CSV table of C-alpha atoms in Angstrom, one decimal:
chain,number,residue,atom,x,y,z
A,1,UNK,CA,0.2,0.0,0.0
A,2,UNK,CA,1.7,3.1,-0.9
A,3,UNK,CA,4.8,2.9,-3.1
A,4,UNK,CA,6.2,6.2,-2.4
A,5,UNK,CA,9.6,6.2,-4.9
A,6,UNK,CA,9.9,2.2,-5.5
A,7,UNK,CA,12.5,1.6,-3.1
A,8,UNK,CA,10.7,-1.1,-0.7
A,9,UNK,CA,8.3,-2.4,-4.2
A,10,UNK,CA,12.6,-3.4,-5.6
A,11,UNK,CA,13.6,-4.7,-1.7
A,12,UNK,CA,10.4,-7.1,-2.0
A,13,UNK,CA,10.8,-8.0,-5.4
A,14,UNK,CA,14.5,-8.7,-5.2
A,15,UNK,CA,14.1,-11.0,-1.9
A,16,UNK,CA,12.2,-13.7,-3.7
A,17,UNK,CA,12.5,-14.6,-7.0
A,18,UNK,CA,8.9,-16.2,-6.8
A,19,UNK,CA,7.6,-13.6,-5.2
A,20,UNK,CA,4.5,-11.6,-7.0
A,21,UNK,CA,3.4,-8.1,-5.7
A,22,UNK,CA,0.4,-6.2,-5.8
A,23,UNK,CA,0.8,-2.2,-5.6
A,24,UNK,CA,-2.0,0.0,-4.5
A,25,UNK,CA,-2.2,3.2,-3.9
A,26,UNK,CA,-4.6,6.2,-4.3
A,27,UNK,CA,-2.6,8.1,-7.1
A,28,UNK,CA,-2.2,7.2,-10.6
A,29,UNK,CA,0.4,8.8,-11.5
A,30,UNK,CA,2.8,7.1,-8.6
A,31,UNK,CA,1.6,3.9,-9.8
A,32,UNK,CA,2.8,4.3,-13.3
A,33,UNK,CA,6.3,5.9,-11.7
A,34,UNK,CA,7.0,2.8,-9.9
A,35,UNK,CA,5.7,0.8,-13.3
A,36,UNK,CA,8.5,2.3,-15.2
A,37,UNK,CA,11.3,2.0,-12.8
A,38,UNK,CA,10.0,-1.8,-12.3
A,39,UNK,CA,9.2,-2.1,-15.9
A,40,UNK,CA,10.7,-5.5,-16.6
A,41,UNK,CA,8.6,-6.8,-13.2
A,42,UNK,CA,5.4,-5.6,-15.1
A,43,UNK,CA,6.6,-7.5,-18.0
A,44,UNK,CA,7.4,-10.9,-16.0
A,45,UNK,CA,3.7,-10.7,-14.6
A,46,UNK,CA,5.1,-10.4,-10.9
A,47,UNK,CA,4.5,-6.8,-10.2
A,48,UNK,CA,0.4,-5.8,-11.0
A,49,UNK,CA,-1.3,-2.7,-9.9
A,50,UNK,CA,-5.0,-1.8,-8.4
A,51,UNK,CA,-6.4,1.7,-7.3
A,52,UNK,CA,-7.4,2.1,-3.6
A,53,UNK,CA,-11.1,2.9,-4.3
A,54,UNK,CA,-12.2,5.3,-1.6
A,55,UNK,CA,-15.9,4.9,-2.0
A,56,UNK,CA,-15.6,0.8,-1.1
A,57,UNK,CA,-13.9,-0.2,2.3
A,58,UNK,CA,-13.5,-3.7,1.2
A,59,UNK,CA,-11.9,-2.7,-2.5
A,60,UNK,CA,-8.8,-4.2,-1.9
A,61,UNK,CA,-10.3,-7.3,-0.4
A,62,UNK,CA,-12.7,-7.4,-3.6
A,63,UNK,CA,-10.2,-7.5,-5.8
A,64,UNK,CA,-8.4,-10.3,-4.3
A,65,UNK,CA,-11.7,-12.4,-4.1
A,66,UNK,CA,-12.7,-11.3,-8.2
A,67,UNK,CA,-9.2,-13.6,-8.3
A,68,UNK,CA,-10.1,-16.1,-6.1
A,69,UNK,CA,-6.6,-15.2,-4.3
A,70,UNK,CA,-8.0,-14.3,-0.5
A,71,UNK,CA,-6.3,-16.3,1.9
A,72,UNK,CA,-3.8,-17.2,-0.2
A,73,UNK,CA,-1.5,-13.5,-0.1
A,74,UNK,CA,1.2,-14.1,2.3
A,75,UNK,CA,1.7,-10.7,3.7
A,76,UNK,CA,0.8,-6.9,3.2
A,77,UNK,CA,3.2,-4.2,3.6
A,78,UNK,CA,3.2,-0.3,4.0
A,79,UNK,CA,6.1,1.5,4.8
A,80,UNK,CA,6.4,5.8,5.4
A,81,UNK,CA,2.5,5.5,3.9
A,82,UNK,CA,0.1,4.7,6.6
A,83,UNK,CA,1.7,7.8,8.2
A,84,UNK,CA,-0.7,9.9,6.5
A,85,UNK,CA,-3.7,8.3,6.9
A,86,UNK,CA,-6.1,8.9,9.7
A,87,UNK,CA,-7.4,5.4,12.1
A,88,UNK,CA,-10.6,5.4,10.8
A,89,UNK,CA,-9.1,4.3,7.4
A,90,UNK,CA,-5.7,2.4,8.9
A,91,UNK,CA,-9.0,0.2,10.2
A,92,UNK,CA,-10.3,0.0,6.8
A,93,UNK,CA,-6.5,-1.5,5.6
A,94,UNK,CA,-6.0,-3.6,8.6
A,95,UNK,CA,-9.4,-5.1,8.2
A,96,UNK,CA,-8.7,-6.0,4.6
A,97,UNK,CA,-5.8,-7.2,5.2
A,98,UNK,CA,-7.5,-9.3,7.9
A,99,UNK,CA,-9.7,-11.1,5.5
A,100,UNK,CA,-6.8,-11.7,2.7
A,101,UNK,CA,-4.1,-12.5,4.4
A,102,UNK,CA,-3.4,-16.5,4.7
A,103,UNK,CA,-3.4,-17.9,8.5
A,104,UNK,CA,-0.2,-17.1,9.6
A,105,UNK,CA,0.7,-14.6,7.1
A,106,UNK,CA,1.9,-10.8,7.5
A,107,UNK,CA,0.9,-7.7,8.4
A,108,UNK,CA,4.2,-4.6,8.4
A,109,UNK,CA,3.9,-1.6,8.3
A,110,UNK,CA,5.2,1.6,9.9
A,111,UNK,CA,3.5,4.8,11.9
A,112,UNK,CA,4.6,8.2,13.5
A,113,UNK,CA,4.6,7.8,17.1
A,114,UNK,CA,4.2,10.6,19.0
A,115,UNK,CA,5.7,9.3,21.8
A,116,UNK,CA,9.4,9.1,21.5
A,117,UNK,CA,11.3,12.2,21.9
A,118,UNK,CA,11.3,13.2,17.8
A,119,UNK,CA,7.9,12.1,17.1
A,120,UNK,CA,7.0,14.8,19.5
A,121,UNK,CA,9.1,16.7,18.4
A,122,UNK,CA,7.9,16.8,15.4
A,123,UNK,CA,4.2,16.5,16.2
A,124,UNK,CA,4.9,20.6,17.9
A,125,UNK,CA,7.2,21.7,14.9
A,126,UNK,CA,4.3,20.9,12.5
A,127,UNK,CA,1.1,22.1,14.8
A,128,UNK,CA,1.0,26.0,12.8
A,129,UNK,CA,0.5,24.0,9.6
A,130,UNK,CA,-1.9,21.5,10.8
A,131,UNK,CA,-4.0,24.0,12.8
A,132,UNK,CA,-3.9,26.8,10.2
A,133,UNK,CA,-4.5,24.4,6.9
A,134,UNK,CA,-7.4,21.5,8.1
A,135,UNK,CA,-8.9,19.1,5.6
A,136,UNK,CA,-6.4,19.9,3.5
A,137,UNK,CA,-4.1,17.8,1.1
A,138,UNK,CA,-0.8,17.9,2.7
A,139,UNK,CA,2.3,16.2,4.1
A,140,UNK,CA,0.3,15.9,7.9
A,141,UNK,CA,1.0,13.5,9.9
A,142,UNK,CA,-1.6,11.1,11.9
A,143,UNK,CA,0.1,9.9,15.0
A,144,UNK,CA,-0.3,6.4,16.7
A,145,UNK,CA,1.3,5.0,19.5
A,146,UNK,CA,1.7,1.2,20.3
A,147,UNK,CA,-1.0,1.0,23.3
A,148,UNK,CA,-3.8,2.4,20.8
A,149,UNK,CA,-2.0,-0.5,17.8
A,150,UNK,CA,-1.9,-3.1,19.8
A,151,UNK,CA,-5.7,-4.3,21.2
A,152,UNK,CA,-7.0,-2.8,17.7
A,153,UNK,CA,-5.1,-5.6,15.9
A,154,UNK,CA,-5.9,-8.1,18.5
A,155,UNK,CA,-9.3,-7.0,17.5
A,156,UNK,CA,-8.8,-8.2,13.8
A,157,UNK,CA,-7.1,-11.4,14.9
A,158,UNK,CA,-3.3,-10.2,14.6
A,159,UNK,CA,-0.3,-10.7,17.2
A,160,UNK,CA,2.1,-8.4,17.0
A,161,UNK,CA,5.1,-9.9,16.7
A,162,UNK,CA,8.0,-7.3,16.6
A,163,UNK,CA,7.5,-3.6,17.5
A,164,UNK,CA,10.3,-1.3,17.3
A,165,UNK,CA,11.5,2.3,16.2
A,166,UNK,CA,14.2,3.7,13.6
A,167,UNK,CA,16.7,5.0,14.7
A,168,UNK,CA,20.1,7.3,13.4
A,169,UNK,CA,22.2,6.1,15.2
A,170,UNK,CA,21.6,3.7,18.3
A,171,UNK,CA,22.7,6.4,20.9
A,172,UNK,CA,20.0,8.8,19.1
A,173,UNK,CA,16.9,9.4,21.1
A,174,UNK,CA,14.1,7.3,20.1
A,175,UNK,CA,12.8,7.4,16.7
A,176,UNK,CA,9.7,9.1,14.8
A,177,UNK,CA,8.5,6.1,13.1
A,178,UNK,CA,7.4,2.9,14.5
A,179,UNK,CA,7.5,-0.3,12.3
A,180,UNK,CA,5.0,-3.0,13.9
A,181,UNK,CA,5.0,-6.6,12.3
A,182,UNK,CA,1.9,-8.4,13.3
A,183,UNK,CA,0.7,-12.2,12.3
A,184,UNK,CA,-2.6,-13.2,11.6
A,185,UNK,CA,-3.6,-15.8,14.0
A,186,UNK,CA,-7.4,-15.7,14.5
A,187,UNK,CA,-9.0,-15.0,11.2
A,188,UNK,CA,-12.2,-16.3,12.3
A,189,UNK,CA,-11.8,-13.0,14.8
A,190,UNK,CA,-11.8,-10.7,11.0
A,191,UNK,CA,-14.5,-12.8,9.5
A,192,UNK,CA,-17.0,-11.9,12.5
A,193,UNK,CA,-16.0,-8.3,11.5
A,194,UNK,CA,-16.5,-8.2,8.1
A,195,UNK,CA,-20.0,-6.8,7.7
A,196,UNK,CA,-17.8,-4.0,8.5
A,197,UNK,CA,-16.6,-3.3,5.1
A,198,UNK,CA,-18.7,-5.1,2.8
A,199,UNK,CA,-21.2,-2.0,2.9
A,200,UNK,CA,-21.4,-1.3,-0.5
A,201,UNK,CA,-20.8,2.6,-1.8
A,202,UNK,CA,-19.6,4.7,1.0
A,203,UNK,CA,-19.4,8.4,0.9
A,204,UNK,CA,-22.1,11.1,1.5
A,205,UNK,CA,-25.9,10.4,1.4
A,206,UNK,CA,-27.9,13.3,0.5
A,207,UNK,CA,-32.0,14.2,1.5
A,208,UNK,CA,-33.5,15.3,-1.6
A,209,UNK,CA,-36.3,17.1,1.1
A,210,UNK,CA,-36.2,20.8,1.0
A,211,UNK,CA,-35.8,21.0,4.7
A,212,UNK,CA,-32.4,19.4,4.1
A,213,UNK,CA,-31.1,21.4,1.6
A,214,UNK,CA,-31.6,24.3,3.6
């Protein structure tokens, strides 16, 4: 989810010669740039692209179900992308992952953590811009902590097997970015929550009455 400059896409494809990878993003331009950088893997059929559908919360799951690949996926990975996503969207992504991963599959991602020294400093530094432009597209970070993530992921059937912060040097203060590796050990927990994303068309619903229009 969110290939960025494609460095992690390239690293994943190098790691296993039989790996097949599907990239999801909200931006067609980002996906086109990734395809251009990894054109050989696209030609080999190892790399594919699908847009994130903002109107269907179950869009990622549905894409794999159409190909009869649900519960066969080894891992869902997102590095340096979900830190710009609010909690409601994160929950949607996690539930999609819990429903398309095979039992024992992996969820790997990074988020911005405000409880570390670097995270708190970045939070304060960005405060004026964030307050001045609410709802605007930008580079604002959404902050989350391990204490929030663990019970939420467990509700979807995941157990966290690793949680750690990236640091520029061993002696540096706690880094801003929190890296999580979680394993799907209770797929039935996610199945019980399937209905919360299988709601069809999402988005605004308008009442056509004159009173509502006013």
